[in-house]
Amino acid sequence: MNIASQNQMQGNKVKVYRFDVFKGRIDDSGKIEKINSVGHSTLYEGSTTYTLYLRMFLKDQFYLLPEQEAGRPFDFVILTREPSSLPGKKYFWNRVGTAKLLGDQNSGIMKLDFDLLACVDLYLNFHGATTKELETQSNPAA
């Protein structure tokens, strides 16, 4: 059980981090510059899964999960999920892209590569994240 789940079951406050997702380009010096904001991503304290919301797809959620296999050219996979009709399986997960943490002058930025949006450069910015605390409810079944 992760920390976020434990906090929710105990009725504690949990921090939620919100990051900007933007369309960008690389300037002449190699630095990423923001063109415009296109969505946001959230991360619950204690979790490793980011939830990604793009304004273009209002009802869809995407999930960023750390890549488990060493040696891959990316750091995260981008997934969607849909309810499963199979017993014992809650969701079907579909890989729709990858993400790579950038370094040097672009440290703190992650490049998002969606399989079907290859012509658009999208980035997640860890700088200037906003934080809020949510009061969680006690879990009566615990």
mmCIF file of C-alpha atoms in Angstrom:
data_model
loop_
_atom_site.group_PDB
_atom_site.id
_atom_site.type_symbol
_atom_site.label_atom_id
_atom_site.label_comp_id
_atom_site.label_asym_id
_atom_site.label_seq_id
_atom_site.Cartn_x
_atom_site.Cartn_y
_atom_site.Cartn_z
ATOM 1 C CA MET A 1 0.000 0.000 0.000
ATOM 2 C CA ASN A 2 1.446 3.386 -0.941
ATOM 3 C CA ILE A 3 1.618 6.446 1.303
ATOM 4 C CA ALA A 4 -1.265 8.219 -0.465
ATOM 5 C CA SER A 5 -3.552 5.216 0.174
ATOM 6 C CA GLN A 6 -2.474 5.041 3.823
ATOM 7 C CA ASN A 7 -3.196 8.759 4.312
ATOM 8 C CA GLN A 8 -6.634 8.386 2.732
ATOM 9 C CA MET A 9 -7.497 5.432 4.974
ATOM 10 C CA GLN A 10 -6.329 7.265 8.114
ATOM 11 C CA GLY A 11 -8.257 10.459 7.340
ATOM 12 C CA ASN A 12 -5.108 12.601 7.062
ATOM 13 C CA LYS A 13 -4.357 15.483 4.764
ATOM 14 C CA VAL A 14 -2.535 14.633 1.574
ATOM 15 C CA LYS A 15 -0.587 17.081 -0.594
ATOM 16 C CA VAL A 16 -1.449 17.296 -4.267
ATOM 17 C CA TYR A 17 1.107 18.822 -6.635
ATOM 18 C CA ARG A 18 -0.009 20.433 -9.890
ATOM 19 C CA PHE A 19 2.367 20.926 -12.811
ATOM 20 C CA ASP A 20 1.957 22.871 -16.053
ATOM 21 C CA VAL A 21 1.863 20.990 -19.360
ATOM 22 C CA PHE A 22 2.793 23.209 -22.266
ATOM 23 C CA LYS A 23 3.471 23.312 -25.964
ATOM 24 C CA GLY A 24 7.052 24.436 -26.495
ATOM 25 C CA ARG A 25 9.976 24.769 -28.829
ATOM 26 C CA ILE A 26 13.739 24.732 -28.584
ATOM 27 C CA ASP A 27 15.336 28.164 -29.013
ATOM 28 C CA ASP A 28 18.695 28.862 -30.684
ATOM 29 C CA SER A 29 20.589 28.208 -27.430
ATOM 30 C CA GLY A 30 18.938 24.788 -26.963
ATOM 31 C CA LYS A 31 16.657 25.893 -24.129
ATOM 32 C CA ILE A 32 12.958 24.911 -24.144
ATOM 33 C CA GLU A 33 10.667 27.925 -24.304
ATOM 34 C CA LYS A 34 6.948 27.830 -23.593
ATOM 35 C CA ILE A 35 4.550 28.752 -26.383
ATOM 36 C CA ASN A 36 1.299 28.159 -24.478
ATOM 37 C CA SER A 37 -0.188 26.043 -21.717
ATOM 38 C CA VAL A 38 -2.214 23.031 -22.936
ATOM 39 C CA GLY A 39 -3.079 21.233 -19.704
ATOM 40 C CA HIS A 40 -1.768 20.128 -16.330
ATOM 41 C CA SER A 41 -0.618 17.112 -14.400
ATOM 42 C CA THR A 42 -1.209 16.147 -10.777
ATOM 43 C CA LEU A 43 0.778 14.003 -8.379
ATOM 44 C CA TYR A 44 -0.419 12.893 -4.956
ATOM 45 C CA GLU A 45 2.250 12.919 -2.266
ATOM 46 C CA GLY A 46 3.677 9.430 -1.827
ATOM 47 C CA SER A 47 2.604 8.257 -5.278
ATOM 48 C CA THR A 48 4.753 7.696 -8.369
ATOM 49 C CA THR A 49 1.862 7.965 -10.851
ATOM 50 C CA TYR A 50 1.143 11.327 -12.460
ATOM 51 C CA THR A 51 -2.323 11.996 -13.839
ATOM 52 C CA LEU A 52 -2.210 14.092 -16.991
ATOM 53 C CA TYR A 53 -5.061 16.270 -18.277
ATOM 54 C CA LEU A 54 -4.933 17.876 -21.721
ATOM 55 C CA ARG A 55 -7.460 20.600 -22.520
ATOM 56 C CA MET A 56 -7.848 19.245 -26.033
ATOM 57 C CA PHE A 57 -9.193 15.968 -24.612
ATOM 58 C CA LEU A 58 -11.540 17.221 -21.885
ATOM 59 C CA LYS A 59 -12.899 13.873 -20.726
ATOM 60 C CA ASP A 60 -9.701 11.845 -21.040
ATOM 61 C CA GLN A 61 -7.038 11.183 -18.447
ATOM 62 C CA PHE A 62 -3.548 9.950 -19.140
ATOM 63 C CA TYR A 63 -1.195 8.377 -16.627
ATOM 64 C CA LEU A 64 2.580 8.711 -16.390
ATOM 65 C CA LEU A 65 4.212 5.728 -14.716
ATOM 66 C CA PRO A 66 7.959 5.291 -14.184
ATOM 67 C CA GLU A 67 9.583 2.868 -16.627
ATOM 68 C CA GLN A 68 10.620 -0.263 -14.734
ATOM 69 C CA GLU A 69 13.080 -1.665 -17.264
ATOM 70 C CA ALA A 70 16.626 -0.253 -17.088
ATOM 71 C CA GLY A 71 18.334 0.843 -20.281
ATOM 72 C CA ARG A 72 15.250 2.218 -22.024
ATOM 73 C CA PRO A 73 15.645 5.587 -23.826
ATOM 74 C CA PHE A 74 12.753 7.051 -21.786
ATOM 75 C CA ASP A 75 11.944 7.461 -18.090
ATOM 76 C CA PHE A 76 8.135 7.151 -18.056
ATOM 77 C CA VAL A 77 5.406 5.490 -20.075
ATOM 78 C CA ILE A 78 2.173 7.309 -20.917
ATOM 79 C CA LEU A 79 -0.924 5.151 -20.479
ATOM 80 C CA THR A 80 -4.682 5.303 -20.740
ATOM 81 C CA ARG A 81 -6.980 2.926 -18.938
ATOM 82 C CA GLU A 82 -10.415 1.476 -19.529
ATOM 83 C CA PRO A 83 -12.620 -0.673 -17.311
ATOM 84 C CA SER A 84 -12.116 -4.407 -17.677
ATOM 85 C CA SER A 85 -14.938 -6.908 -17.998
ATOM 86 C CA LEU A 86 -12.646 -9.751 -16.899
ATOM 87 C CA PRO A 87 -13.083 -11.018 -13.344
ATOM 88 C CA GLY A 88 -10.201 -10.034 -11.081
ATOM 89 C CA LYS A 89 -8.897 -7.392 -13.498
ATOM 90 C CA LYS A 90 -10.032 -3.828 -12.786
ATOM 91 C CA TYR A 91 -8.538 -2.043 -15.830
ATOM 92 C CA PHE A 92 -6.967 -2.568 -19.225
ATOM 93 C CA TRP A 93 -3.928 -0.311 -19.586
ATOM 94 C CA ASN A 94 -2.964 0.997 -23.028
ATOM 95 C CA ARG A 95 0.457 2.457 -23.773
ATOM 96 C CA VAL A 96 0.069 5.648 -25.834
ATOM 97 C CA GLY A 97 3.524 7.201 -25.508
ATOM 98 C CA THR A 98 6.683 7.783 -23.494
ATOM 99 C CA ALA A 99 8.280 10.631 -21.545
ATOM 100 C CA LYS A 100 11.895 11.630 -20.935
ATOM 101 C CA LEU A 101 13.319 13.802 -18.165
ATOM 102 C CA LEU A 102 15.574 16.470 -19.658
ATOM 103 C CA GLY A 103 18.848 17.679 -18.200
ATOM 104 C CA ASP A 104 21.357 20.524 -18.307
ATOM 105 C CA GLN A 105 19.682 23.846 -19.135
ATOM 106 C CA ASN A 106 16.303 22.092 -19.434
ATOM 107 C CA SER A 107 16.494 20.376 -16.060
ATOM 108 C CA GLY A 108 13.089 20.172 -14.382
ATOM 109 C CA ILE A 109 11.270 19.620 -17.670
ATOM 110 C CA MET A 110 9.938 16.340 -19.068
ATOM 111 C CA LYS A 111 9.336 15.865 -22.796
ATOM 112 C CA LEU A 112 6.079 14.043 -23.530
ATOM 113 C CA ASP A 113 5.996 11.922 -26.700
ATOM 114 C CA PHE A 114 2.493 10.740 -27.564
ATOM 115 C CA ASP A 115 2.429 8.117 -30.322
ATOM 116 C CA LEU A 116 -0.249 9.978 -32.313
ATOM 117 C CA LEU A 117 0.811 13.561 -31.526
ATOM 118 C CA ALA A 118 4.391 13.345 -32.814
ATOM 119 C CA CYS A 119 4.145 16.658 -34.686
ATOM 120 C CA VAL A 120 3.621 18.644 -31.446
ATOM 121 C CA ASP A 121 6.311 19.170 -28.788
ATOM 122 C CA LEU A 122 4.646 18.854 -25.368
ATOM 123 C CA TYR A 123 6.431 19.262 -22.046
ATOM 124 C CA LEU A 124 5.653 18.891 -18.350
ATOM 125 C CA ASN A 125 7.263 21.600 -16.208
ATOM 126 C CA PHE A 126 8.238 20.736 -12.625
ATOM 127 C CA HIS A 127 9.245 24.357 -11.873
ATOM 128 C CA GLY A 128 6.609 26.578 -10.279
ATOM 129 C CA ALA A 129 4.340 23.702 -9.260
ATOM 130 C CA THR A 130 1.390 24.582 -7.062
ATOM 131 C CA THR A 131 0.555 22.552 -3.981
ATOM 132 C CA LYS A 132 -2.644 22.115 -2.032
ATOM 133 C CA GLU A 133 -3.651 19.845 0.810
ATOM 134 C CA LEU A 134 -6.798 17.783 0.579
ATOM 135 C CA GLU A 135 -8.603 16.491 3.618
ATOM 136 C CA THR A 136 -9.170 12.792 3.101
ATOM 137 C CA GLN A 137 -12.063 10.871 4.533
ATOM 138 C CA SER A 138 -11.647 7.924 6.845
ATOM 139 C CA ASN A 139 -12.267 4.617 5.143
ATOM 140 C CA PRO A 140 -15.122 2.902 7.029
ATOM 141 C CA ALA A 141 -14.157 -0.493 5.590
ATOM 142 C CA ALA A 142 -10.626 -0.306 7.047
#
